[in-house]
Short mmCIF file of N, CA and C in Angstrom, two decimals:
data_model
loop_
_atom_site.label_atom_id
_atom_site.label_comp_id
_atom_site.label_asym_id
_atom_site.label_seq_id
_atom_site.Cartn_x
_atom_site.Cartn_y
_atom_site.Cartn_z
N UNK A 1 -14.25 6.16 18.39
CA UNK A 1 -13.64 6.29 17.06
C UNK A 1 -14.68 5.94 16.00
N UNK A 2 -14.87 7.00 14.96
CA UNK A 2 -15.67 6.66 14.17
C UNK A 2 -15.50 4.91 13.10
N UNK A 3 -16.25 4.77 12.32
CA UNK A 3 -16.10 3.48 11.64
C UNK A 3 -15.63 4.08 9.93
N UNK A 4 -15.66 5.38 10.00
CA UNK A 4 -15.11 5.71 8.90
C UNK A 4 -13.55 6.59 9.13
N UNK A 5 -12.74 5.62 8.80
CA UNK A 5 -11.09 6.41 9.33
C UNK A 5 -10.38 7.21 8.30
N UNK A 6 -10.72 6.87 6.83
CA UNK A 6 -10.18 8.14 5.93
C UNK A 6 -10.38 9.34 6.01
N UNK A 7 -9.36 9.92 5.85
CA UNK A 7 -9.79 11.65 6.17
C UNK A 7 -9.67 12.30 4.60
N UNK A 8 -9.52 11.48 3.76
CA UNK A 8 -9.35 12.08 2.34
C UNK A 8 -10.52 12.21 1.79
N UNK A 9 -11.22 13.48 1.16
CA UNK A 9 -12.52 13.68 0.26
C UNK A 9 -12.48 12.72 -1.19
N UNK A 10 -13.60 12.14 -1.02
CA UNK A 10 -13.76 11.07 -2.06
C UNK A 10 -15.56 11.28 -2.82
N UNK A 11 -15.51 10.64 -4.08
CA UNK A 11 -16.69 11.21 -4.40
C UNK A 11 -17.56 9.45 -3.91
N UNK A 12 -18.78 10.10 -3.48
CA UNK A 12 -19.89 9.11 -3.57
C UNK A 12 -21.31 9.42 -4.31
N UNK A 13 -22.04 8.49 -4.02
CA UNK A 13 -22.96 8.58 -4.88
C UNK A 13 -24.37 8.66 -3.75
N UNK A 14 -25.34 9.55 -4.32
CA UNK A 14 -26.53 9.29 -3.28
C UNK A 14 -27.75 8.91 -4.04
N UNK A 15 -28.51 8.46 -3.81
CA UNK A 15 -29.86 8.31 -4.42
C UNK A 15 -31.00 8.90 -4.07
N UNK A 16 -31.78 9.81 -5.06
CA UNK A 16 -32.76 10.31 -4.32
C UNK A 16 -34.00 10.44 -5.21
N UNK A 17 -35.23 10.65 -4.65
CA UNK A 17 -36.52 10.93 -5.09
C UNK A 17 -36.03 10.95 -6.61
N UNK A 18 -36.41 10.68 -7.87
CA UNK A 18 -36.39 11.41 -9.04
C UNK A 18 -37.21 12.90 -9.22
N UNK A 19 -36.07 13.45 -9.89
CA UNK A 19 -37.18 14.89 -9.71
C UNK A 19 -36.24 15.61 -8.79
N UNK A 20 -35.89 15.15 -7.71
CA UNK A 20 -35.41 16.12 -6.30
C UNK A 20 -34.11 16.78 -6.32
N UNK A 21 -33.23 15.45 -7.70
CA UNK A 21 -32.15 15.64 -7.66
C UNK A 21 -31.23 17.28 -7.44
N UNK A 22 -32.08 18.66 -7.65
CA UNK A 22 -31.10 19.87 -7.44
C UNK A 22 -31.74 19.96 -6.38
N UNK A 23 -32.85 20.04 -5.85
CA UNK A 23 -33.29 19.78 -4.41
C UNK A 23 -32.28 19.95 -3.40
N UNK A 24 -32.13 18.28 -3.25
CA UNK A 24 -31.24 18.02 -2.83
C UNK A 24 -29.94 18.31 -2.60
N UNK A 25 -29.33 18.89 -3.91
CA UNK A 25 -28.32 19.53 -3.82
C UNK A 25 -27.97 20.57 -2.86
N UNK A 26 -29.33 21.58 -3.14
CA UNK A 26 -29.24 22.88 -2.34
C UNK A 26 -29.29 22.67 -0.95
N UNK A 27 -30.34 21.60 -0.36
CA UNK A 27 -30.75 21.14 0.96
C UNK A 27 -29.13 21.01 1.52
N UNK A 28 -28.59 20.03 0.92
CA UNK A 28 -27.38 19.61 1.31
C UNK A 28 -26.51 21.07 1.72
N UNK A 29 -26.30 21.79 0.29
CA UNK A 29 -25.36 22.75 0.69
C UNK A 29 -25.71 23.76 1.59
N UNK A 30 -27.15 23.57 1.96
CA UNK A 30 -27.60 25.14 2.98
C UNK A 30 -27.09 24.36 4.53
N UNK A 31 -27.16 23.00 4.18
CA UNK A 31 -27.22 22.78 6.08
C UNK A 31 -25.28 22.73 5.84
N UNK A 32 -24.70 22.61 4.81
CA UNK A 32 -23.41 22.16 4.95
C UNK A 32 -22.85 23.96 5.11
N UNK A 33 -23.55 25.07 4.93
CA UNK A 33 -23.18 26.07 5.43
C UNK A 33 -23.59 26.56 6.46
N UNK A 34 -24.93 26.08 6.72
CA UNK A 34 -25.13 26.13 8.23
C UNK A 34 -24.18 25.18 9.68
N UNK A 35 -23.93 24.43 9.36
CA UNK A 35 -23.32 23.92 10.35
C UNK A 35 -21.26 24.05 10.12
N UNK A 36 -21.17 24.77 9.11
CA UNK A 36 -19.81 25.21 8.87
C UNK A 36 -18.94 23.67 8.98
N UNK A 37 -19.59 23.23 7.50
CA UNK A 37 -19.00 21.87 7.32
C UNK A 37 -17.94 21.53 6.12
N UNK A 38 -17.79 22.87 5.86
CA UNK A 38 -17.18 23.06 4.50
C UNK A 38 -16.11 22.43 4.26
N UNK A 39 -15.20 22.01 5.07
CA UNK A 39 -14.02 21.29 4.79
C UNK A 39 -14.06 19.66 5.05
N UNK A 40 -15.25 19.18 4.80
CA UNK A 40 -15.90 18.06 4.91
C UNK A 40 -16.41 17.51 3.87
N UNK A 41 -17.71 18.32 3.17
CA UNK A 41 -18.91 18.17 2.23
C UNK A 41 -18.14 18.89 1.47
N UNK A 42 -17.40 18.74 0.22
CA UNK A 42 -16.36 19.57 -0.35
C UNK A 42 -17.35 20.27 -1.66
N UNK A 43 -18.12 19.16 -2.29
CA UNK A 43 -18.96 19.61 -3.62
C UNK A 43 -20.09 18.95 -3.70
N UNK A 44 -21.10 19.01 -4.26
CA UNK A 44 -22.08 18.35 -5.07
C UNK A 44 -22.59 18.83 -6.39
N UNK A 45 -22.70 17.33 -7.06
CA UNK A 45 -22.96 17.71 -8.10
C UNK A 45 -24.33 16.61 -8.81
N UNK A 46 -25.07 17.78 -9.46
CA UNK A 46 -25.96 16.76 -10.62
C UNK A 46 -25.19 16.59 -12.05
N UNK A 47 -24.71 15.68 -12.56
CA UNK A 47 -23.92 15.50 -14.13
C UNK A 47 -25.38 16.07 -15.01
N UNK A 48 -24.73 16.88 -15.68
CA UNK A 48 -25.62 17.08 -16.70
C UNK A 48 -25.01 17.34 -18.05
N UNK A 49 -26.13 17.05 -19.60
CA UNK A 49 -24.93 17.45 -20.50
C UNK A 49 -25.86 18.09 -21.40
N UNK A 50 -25.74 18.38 -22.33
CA UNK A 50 -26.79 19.34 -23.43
C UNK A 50 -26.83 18.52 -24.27
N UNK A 51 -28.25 18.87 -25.18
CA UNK A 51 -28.97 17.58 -25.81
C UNK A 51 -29.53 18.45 -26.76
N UNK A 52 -29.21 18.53 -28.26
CA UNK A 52 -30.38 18.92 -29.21
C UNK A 52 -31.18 18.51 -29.30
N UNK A 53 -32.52 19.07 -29.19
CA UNK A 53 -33.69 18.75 -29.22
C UNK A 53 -34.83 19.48 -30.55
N UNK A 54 -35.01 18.40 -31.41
CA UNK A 54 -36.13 19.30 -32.31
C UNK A 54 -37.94 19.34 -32.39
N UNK A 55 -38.27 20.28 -31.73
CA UNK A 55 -39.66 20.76 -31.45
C UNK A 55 -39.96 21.40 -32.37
N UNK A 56 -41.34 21.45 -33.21
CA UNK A 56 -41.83 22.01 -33.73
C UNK A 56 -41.08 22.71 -34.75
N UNK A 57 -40.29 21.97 -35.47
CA UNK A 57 -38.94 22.08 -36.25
C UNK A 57 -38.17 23.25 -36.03
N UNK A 58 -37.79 23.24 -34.69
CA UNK A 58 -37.31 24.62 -34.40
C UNK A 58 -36.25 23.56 -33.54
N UNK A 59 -34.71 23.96 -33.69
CA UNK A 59 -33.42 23.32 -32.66
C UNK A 59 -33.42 23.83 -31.05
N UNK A 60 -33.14 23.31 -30.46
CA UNK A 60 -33.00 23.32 -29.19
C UNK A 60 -32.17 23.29 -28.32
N UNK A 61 -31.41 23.48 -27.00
CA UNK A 61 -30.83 23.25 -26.62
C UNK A 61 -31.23 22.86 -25.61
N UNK A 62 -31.30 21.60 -24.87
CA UNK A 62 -32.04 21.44 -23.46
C UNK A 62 -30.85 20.28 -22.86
N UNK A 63 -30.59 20.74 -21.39
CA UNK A 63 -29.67 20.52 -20.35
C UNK A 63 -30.66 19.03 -19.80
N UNK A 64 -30.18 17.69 -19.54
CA UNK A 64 -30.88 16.68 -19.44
C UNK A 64 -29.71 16.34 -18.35
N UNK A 65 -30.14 15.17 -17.08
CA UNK A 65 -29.27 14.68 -16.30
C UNK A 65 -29.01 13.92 -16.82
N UNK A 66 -27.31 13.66 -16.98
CA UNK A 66 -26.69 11.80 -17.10
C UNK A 66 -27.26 10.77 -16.31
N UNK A 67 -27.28 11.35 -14.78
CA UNK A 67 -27.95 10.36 -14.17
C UNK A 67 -29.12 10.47 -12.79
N UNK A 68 -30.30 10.57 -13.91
CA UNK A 68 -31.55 10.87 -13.27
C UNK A 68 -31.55 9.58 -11.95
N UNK A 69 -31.88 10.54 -10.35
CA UNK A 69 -32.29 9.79 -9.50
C UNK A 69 -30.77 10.01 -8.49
N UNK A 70 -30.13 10.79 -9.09
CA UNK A 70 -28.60 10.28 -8.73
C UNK A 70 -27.88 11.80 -8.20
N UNK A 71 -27.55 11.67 -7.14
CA UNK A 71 -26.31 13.36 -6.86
C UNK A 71 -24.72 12.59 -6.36
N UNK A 72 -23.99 13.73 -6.86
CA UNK A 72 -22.53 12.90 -6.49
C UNK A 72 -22.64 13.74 -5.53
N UNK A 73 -21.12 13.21 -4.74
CA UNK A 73 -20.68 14.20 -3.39
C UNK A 73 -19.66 14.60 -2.96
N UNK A 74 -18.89 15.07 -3.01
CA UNK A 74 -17.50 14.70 -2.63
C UNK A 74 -17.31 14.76 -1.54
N UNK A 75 -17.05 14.19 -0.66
CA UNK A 75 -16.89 14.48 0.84
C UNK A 75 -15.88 13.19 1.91
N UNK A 76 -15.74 13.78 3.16
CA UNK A 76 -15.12 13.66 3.97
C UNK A 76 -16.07 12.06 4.56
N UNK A 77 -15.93 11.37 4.39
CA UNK A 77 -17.03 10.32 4.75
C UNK A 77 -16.55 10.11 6.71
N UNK A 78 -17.67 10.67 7.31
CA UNK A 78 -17.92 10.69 9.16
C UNK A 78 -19.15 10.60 9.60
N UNK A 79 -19.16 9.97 10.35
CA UNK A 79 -20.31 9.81 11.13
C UNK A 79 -21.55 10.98 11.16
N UNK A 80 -20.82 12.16 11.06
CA UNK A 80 -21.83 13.57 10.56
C UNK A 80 -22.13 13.74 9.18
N UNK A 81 -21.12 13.37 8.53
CA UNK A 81 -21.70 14.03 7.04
C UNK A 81 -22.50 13.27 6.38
N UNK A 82 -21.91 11.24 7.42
CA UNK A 82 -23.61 10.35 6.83
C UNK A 82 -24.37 10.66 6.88
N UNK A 83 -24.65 11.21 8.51
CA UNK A 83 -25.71 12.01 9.31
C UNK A 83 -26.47 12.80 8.31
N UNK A 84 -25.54 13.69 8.12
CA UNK A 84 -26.43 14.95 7.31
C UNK A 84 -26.95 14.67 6.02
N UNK A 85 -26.44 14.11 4.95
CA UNK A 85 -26.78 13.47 3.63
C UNK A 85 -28.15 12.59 3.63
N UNK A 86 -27.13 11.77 4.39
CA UNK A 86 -28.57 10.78 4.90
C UNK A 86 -30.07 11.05 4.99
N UNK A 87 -30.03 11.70 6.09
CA UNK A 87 -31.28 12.33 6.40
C UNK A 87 -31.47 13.82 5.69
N UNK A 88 -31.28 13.96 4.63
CA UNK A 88 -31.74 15.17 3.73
C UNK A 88 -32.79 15.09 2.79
N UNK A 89 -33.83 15.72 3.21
CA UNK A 89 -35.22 15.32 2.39
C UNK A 89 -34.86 15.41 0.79
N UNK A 90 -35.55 13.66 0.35
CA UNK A 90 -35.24 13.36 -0.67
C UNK A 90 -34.46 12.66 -0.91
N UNK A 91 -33.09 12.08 0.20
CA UNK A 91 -32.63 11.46 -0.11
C UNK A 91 -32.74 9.87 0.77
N UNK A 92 -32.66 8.87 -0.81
CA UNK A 92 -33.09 7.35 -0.25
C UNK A 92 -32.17 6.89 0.32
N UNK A 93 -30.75 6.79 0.32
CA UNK A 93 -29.52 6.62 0.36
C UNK A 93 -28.05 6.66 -0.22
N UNK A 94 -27.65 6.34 0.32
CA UNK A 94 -25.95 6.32 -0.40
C UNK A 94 -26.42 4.80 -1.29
N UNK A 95 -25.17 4.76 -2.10
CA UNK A 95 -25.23 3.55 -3.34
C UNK A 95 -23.80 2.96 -2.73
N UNK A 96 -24.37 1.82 -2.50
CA UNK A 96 -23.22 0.56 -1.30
C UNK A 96 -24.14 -0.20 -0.35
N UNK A 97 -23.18 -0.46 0.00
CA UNK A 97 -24.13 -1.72 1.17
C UNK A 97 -24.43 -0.24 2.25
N UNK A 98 -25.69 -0.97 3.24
CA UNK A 98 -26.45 0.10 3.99
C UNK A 98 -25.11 0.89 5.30
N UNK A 99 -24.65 -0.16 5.48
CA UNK A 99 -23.26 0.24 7.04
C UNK A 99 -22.41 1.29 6.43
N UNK A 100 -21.96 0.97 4.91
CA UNK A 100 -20.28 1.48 4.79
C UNK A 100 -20.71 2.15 3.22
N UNK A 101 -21.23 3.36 2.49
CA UNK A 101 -21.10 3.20 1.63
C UNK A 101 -19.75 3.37 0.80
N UNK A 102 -19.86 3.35 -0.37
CA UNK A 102 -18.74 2.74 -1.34
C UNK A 102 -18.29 3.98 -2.18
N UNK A 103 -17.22 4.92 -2.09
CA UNK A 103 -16.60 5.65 -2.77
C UNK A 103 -16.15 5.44 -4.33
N UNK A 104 -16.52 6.13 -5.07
CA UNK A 104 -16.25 6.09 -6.69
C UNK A 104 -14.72 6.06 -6.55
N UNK A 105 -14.26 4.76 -7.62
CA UNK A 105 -12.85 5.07 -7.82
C UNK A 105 -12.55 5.59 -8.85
N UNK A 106 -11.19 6.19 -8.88
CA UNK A 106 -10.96 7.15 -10.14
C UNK A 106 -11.70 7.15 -11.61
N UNK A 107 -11.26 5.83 -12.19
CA UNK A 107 -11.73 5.29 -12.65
C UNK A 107 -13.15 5.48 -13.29
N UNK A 108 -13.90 5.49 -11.92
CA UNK A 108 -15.68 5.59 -12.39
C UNK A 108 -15.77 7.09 -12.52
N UNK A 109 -15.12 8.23 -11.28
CA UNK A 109 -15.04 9.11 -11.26
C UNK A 109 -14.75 10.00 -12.94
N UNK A 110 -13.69 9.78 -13.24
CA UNK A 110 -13.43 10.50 -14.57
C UNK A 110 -14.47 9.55 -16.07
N UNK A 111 -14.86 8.07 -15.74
CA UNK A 111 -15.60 8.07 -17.53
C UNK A 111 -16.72 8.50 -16.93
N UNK A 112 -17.28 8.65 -15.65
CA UNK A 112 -18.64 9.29 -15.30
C UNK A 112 -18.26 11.24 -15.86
N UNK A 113 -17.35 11.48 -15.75
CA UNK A 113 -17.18 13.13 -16.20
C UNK A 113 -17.59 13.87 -14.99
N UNK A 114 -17.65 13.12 -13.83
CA UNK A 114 -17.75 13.85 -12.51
C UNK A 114 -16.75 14.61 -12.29
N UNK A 115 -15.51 14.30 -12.24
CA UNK A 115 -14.17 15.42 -12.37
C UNK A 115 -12.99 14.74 -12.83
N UNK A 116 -12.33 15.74 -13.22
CA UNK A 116 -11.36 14.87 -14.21
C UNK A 116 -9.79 14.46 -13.15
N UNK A 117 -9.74 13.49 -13.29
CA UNK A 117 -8.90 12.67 -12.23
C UNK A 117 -7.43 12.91 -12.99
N UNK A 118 -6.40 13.57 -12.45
CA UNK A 118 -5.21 13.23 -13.31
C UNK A 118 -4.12 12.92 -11.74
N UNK A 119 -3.60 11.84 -12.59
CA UNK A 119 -2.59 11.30 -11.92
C UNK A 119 -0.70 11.98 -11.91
N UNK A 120 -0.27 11.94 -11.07
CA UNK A 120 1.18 12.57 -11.45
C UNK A 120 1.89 11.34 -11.32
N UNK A 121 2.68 11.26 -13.01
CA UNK A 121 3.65 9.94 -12.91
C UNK A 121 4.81 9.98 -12.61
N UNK A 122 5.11 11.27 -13.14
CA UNK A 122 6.74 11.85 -12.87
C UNK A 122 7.64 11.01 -13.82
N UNK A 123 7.00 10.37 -14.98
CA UNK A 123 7.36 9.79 -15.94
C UNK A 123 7.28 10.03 -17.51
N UNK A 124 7.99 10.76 -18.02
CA UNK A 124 7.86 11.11 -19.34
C UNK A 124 8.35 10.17 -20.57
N UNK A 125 8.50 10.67 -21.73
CA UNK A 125 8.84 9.88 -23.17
C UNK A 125 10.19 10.07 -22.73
N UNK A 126 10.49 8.88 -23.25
CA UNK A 126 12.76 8.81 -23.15
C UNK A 126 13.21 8.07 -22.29
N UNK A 127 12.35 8.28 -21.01
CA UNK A 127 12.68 7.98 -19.82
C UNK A 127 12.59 6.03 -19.78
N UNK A 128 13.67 5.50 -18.86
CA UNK A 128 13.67 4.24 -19.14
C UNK A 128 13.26 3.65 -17.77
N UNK A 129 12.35 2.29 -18.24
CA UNK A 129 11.72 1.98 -16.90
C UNK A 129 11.88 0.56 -16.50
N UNK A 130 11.79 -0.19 -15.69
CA UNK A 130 11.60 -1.57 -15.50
C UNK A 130 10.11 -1.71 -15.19
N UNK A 131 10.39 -3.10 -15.98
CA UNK A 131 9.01 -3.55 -15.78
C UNK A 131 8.46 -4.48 -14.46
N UNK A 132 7.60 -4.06 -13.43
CA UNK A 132 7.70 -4.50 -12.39
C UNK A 132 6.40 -5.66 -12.06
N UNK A 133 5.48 -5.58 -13.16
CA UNK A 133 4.33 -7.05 -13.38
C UNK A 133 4.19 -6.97 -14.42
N UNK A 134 3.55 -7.99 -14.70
CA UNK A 134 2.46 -8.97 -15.96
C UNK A 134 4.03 -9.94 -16.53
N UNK A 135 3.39 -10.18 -17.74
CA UNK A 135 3.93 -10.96 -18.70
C UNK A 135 5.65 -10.50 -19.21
N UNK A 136 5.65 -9.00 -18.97
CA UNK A 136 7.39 -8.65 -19.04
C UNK A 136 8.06 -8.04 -18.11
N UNK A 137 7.84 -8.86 -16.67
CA UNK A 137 7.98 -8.31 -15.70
C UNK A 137 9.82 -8.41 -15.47
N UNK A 138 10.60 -7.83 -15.05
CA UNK A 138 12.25 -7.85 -14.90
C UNK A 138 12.88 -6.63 -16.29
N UNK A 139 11.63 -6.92 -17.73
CA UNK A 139 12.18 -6.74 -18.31
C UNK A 139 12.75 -4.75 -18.25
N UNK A 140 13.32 -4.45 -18.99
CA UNK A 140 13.64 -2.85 -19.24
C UNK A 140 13.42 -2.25 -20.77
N UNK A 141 12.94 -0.82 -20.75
CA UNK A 141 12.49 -0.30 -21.52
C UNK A 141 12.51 1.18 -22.12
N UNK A 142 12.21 1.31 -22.79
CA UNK A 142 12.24 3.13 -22.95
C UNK A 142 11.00 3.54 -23.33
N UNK A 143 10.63 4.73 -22.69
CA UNK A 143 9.09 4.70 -23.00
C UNK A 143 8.95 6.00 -24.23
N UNK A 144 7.53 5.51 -25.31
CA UNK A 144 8.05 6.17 -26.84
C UNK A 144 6.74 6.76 -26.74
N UNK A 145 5.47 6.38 -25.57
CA UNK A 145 4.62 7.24 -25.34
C UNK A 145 3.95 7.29 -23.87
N UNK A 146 3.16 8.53 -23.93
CA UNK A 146 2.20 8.30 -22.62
C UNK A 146 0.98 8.74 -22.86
N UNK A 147 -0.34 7.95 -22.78
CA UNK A 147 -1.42 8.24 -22.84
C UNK A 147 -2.21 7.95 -21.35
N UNK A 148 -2.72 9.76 -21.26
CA UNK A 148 -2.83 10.04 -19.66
C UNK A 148 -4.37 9.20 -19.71
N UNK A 149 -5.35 9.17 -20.94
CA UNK A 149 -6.76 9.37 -20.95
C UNK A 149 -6.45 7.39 -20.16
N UNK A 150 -5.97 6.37 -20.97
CA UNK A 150 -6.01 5.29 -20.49
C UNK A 150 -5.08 5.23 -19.34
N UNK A 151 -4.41 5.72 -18.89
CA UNK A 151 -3.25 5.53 -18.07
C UNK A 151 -2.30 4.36 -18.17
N UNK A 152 -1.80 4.53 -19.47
CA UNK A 152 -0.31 3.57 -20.23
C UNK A 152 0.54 4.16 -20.90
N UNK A 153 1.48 3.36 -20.87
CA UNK A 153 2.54 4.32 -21.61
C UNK A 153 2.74 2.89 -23.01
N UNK A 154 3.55 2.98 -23.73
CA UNK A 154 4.11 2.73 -24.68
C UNK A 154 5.69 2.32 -24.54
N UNK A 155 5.73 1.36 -24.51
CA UNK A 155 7.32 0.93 -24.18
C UNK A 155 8.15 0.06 -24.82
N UNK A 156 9.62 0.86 -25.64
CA UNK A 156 9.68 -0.21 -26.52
C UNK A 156 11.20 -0.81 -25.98
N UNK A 157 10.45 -2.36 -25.55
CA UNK A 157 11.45 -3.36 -25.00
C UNK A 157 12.24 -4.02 -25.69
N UNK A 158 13.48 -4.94 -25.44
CA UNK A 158 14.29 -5.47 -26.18
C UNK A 158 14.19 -6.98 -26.19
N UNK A 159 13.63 -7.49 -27.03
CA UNK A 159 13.54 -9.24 -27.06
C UNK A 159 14.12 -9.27 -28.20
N UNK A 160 14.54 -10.55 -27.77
CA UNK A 160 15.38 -11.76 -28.80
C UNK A 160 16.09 -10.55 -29.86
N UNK A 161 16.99 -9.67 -29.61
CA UNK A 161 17.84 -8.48 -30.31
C UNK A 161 16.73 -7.84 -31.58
N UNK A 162 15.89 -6.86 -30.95
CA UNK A 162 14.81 -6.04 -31.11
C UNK A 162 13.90 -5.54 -30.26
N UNK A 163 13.52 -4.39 -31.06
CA UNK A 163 12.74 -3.30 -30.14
C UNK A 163 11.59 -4.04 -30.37
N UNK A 164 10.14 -4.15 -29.19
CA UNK A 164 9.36 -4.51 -29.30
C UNK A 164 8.37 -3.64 -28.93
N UNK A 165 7.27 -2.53 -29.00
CA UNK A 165 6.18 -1.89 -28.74
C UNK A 165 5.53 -2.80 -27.65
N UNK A 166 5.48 -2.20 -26.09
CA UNK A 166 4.76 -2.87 -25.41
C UNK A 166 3.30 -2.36 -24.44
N UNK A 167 2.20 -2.34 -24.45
CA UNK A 167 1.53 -1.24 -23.86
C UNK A 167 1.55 -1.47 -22.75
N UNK A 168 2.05 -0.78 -21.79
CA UNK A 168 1.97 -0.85 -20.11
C UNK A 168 1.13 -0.08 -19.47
N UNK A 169 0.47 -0.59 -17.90
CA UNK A 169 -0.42 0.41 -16.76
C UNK A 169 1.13 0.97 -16.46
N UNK A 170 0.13 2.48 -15.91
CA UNK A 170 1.52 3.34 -14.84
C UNK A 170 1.88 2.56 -14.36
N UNK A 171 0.88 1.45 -13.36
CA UNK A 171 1.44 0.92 -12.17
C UNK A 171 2.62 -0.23 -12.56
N UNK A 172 2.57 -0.64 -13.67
CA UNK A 172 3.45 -1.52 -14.09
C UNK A 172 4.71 -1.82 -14.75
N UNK A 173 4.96 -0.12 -13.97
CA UNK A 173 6.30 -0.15 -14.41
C UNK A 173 6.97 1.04 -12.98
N UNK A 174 8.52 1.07 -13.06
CA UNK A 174 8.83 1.70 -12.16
C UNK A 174 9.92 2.29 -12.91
N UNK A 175 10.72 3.89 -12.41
CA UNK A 175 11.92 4.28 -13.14
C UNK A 175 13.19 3.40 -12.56
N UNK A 176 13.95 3.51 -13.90
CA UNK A 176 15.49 3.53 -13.47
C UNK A 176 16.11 4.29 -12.65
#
């Protein structure tokens, strides 16, 4: 049994040569079509973003990496696809300790702009929720917003006979 038991594609991070970074990319994807690994090694990517640049007072447009030295991955993390990453010229390693590396959580995933992470709450405006941690935990609410970018809603609770604006995580609340 391998030491990696998730079977869900998750993004990681690799480190490689500076410079190599599309290199690498391609290396990766030629052996990940050679060995028909496709439902494993799902994507790679170099982040890149566009940068005005003024030369010789003339504007520019030049494509620069977010993060020079760096390829994401999305993949199936197994004993083969370490295998293969691993040992892909140019690359120094995964970013984690050397045994187990460490999967981007959502979180890093979406403010990195690696891909945009959306969650399904099944929770809209109107809808009334209990509060199930922090500081107004028991209490109940109606929610007056939802903002997907932070993942909170807006909830206006009833203390001491009044509505109170409360900002909540998804996770910290549950429906009626």
């Amino acid at each position: 049994m391998s030491q990696y038991t998730s079977q869900e594609a998750r993004w990681y991070v690799v480190h490689t040569y500076s410079g190599y970074e599309n290199k690498v990319k391609v290396n990766i994807e030629k052996m990940v079509t050679n060995r028909g690994m496709e439902d494993f090694i799902l994507e790679i990517k170099v982040p890149t973003e566009e940068k005005m640049e003024i030369k010789n007072g003339k504007k520019k447009m030049k494509e620069t990496k977010l993060f020079p030295g760096y390829v994401m991955i999305k993949m199936i993390m197994t004993d083969e696809t370490w295998y293969i990453v691993r040992n892909t010229r140019g690359v120094t390693g995964f970013v984690g300790p050397s045994s187990k590396p460490i999967p981007l959580t959502d979180a890093e995933v979406r403010s990195m702009g690696v891909e945009e992470v959306r969650r399904e709450i099944g929770l809209k405006v109107g809808d009334t929720v209990r509060v199930i941690s922090g500081p107004f935990e028991s209490f109940i609410g109606k929610i007056e917003h939802v903002n997907m970018e932070k993942e909170t809603f807006k909830v206006m609770i009833s203390m001491f006979g009044r509505d109170t604006p409360v900002e909540l995580e998804f996770s910290q609340v549950e429906p009626l």
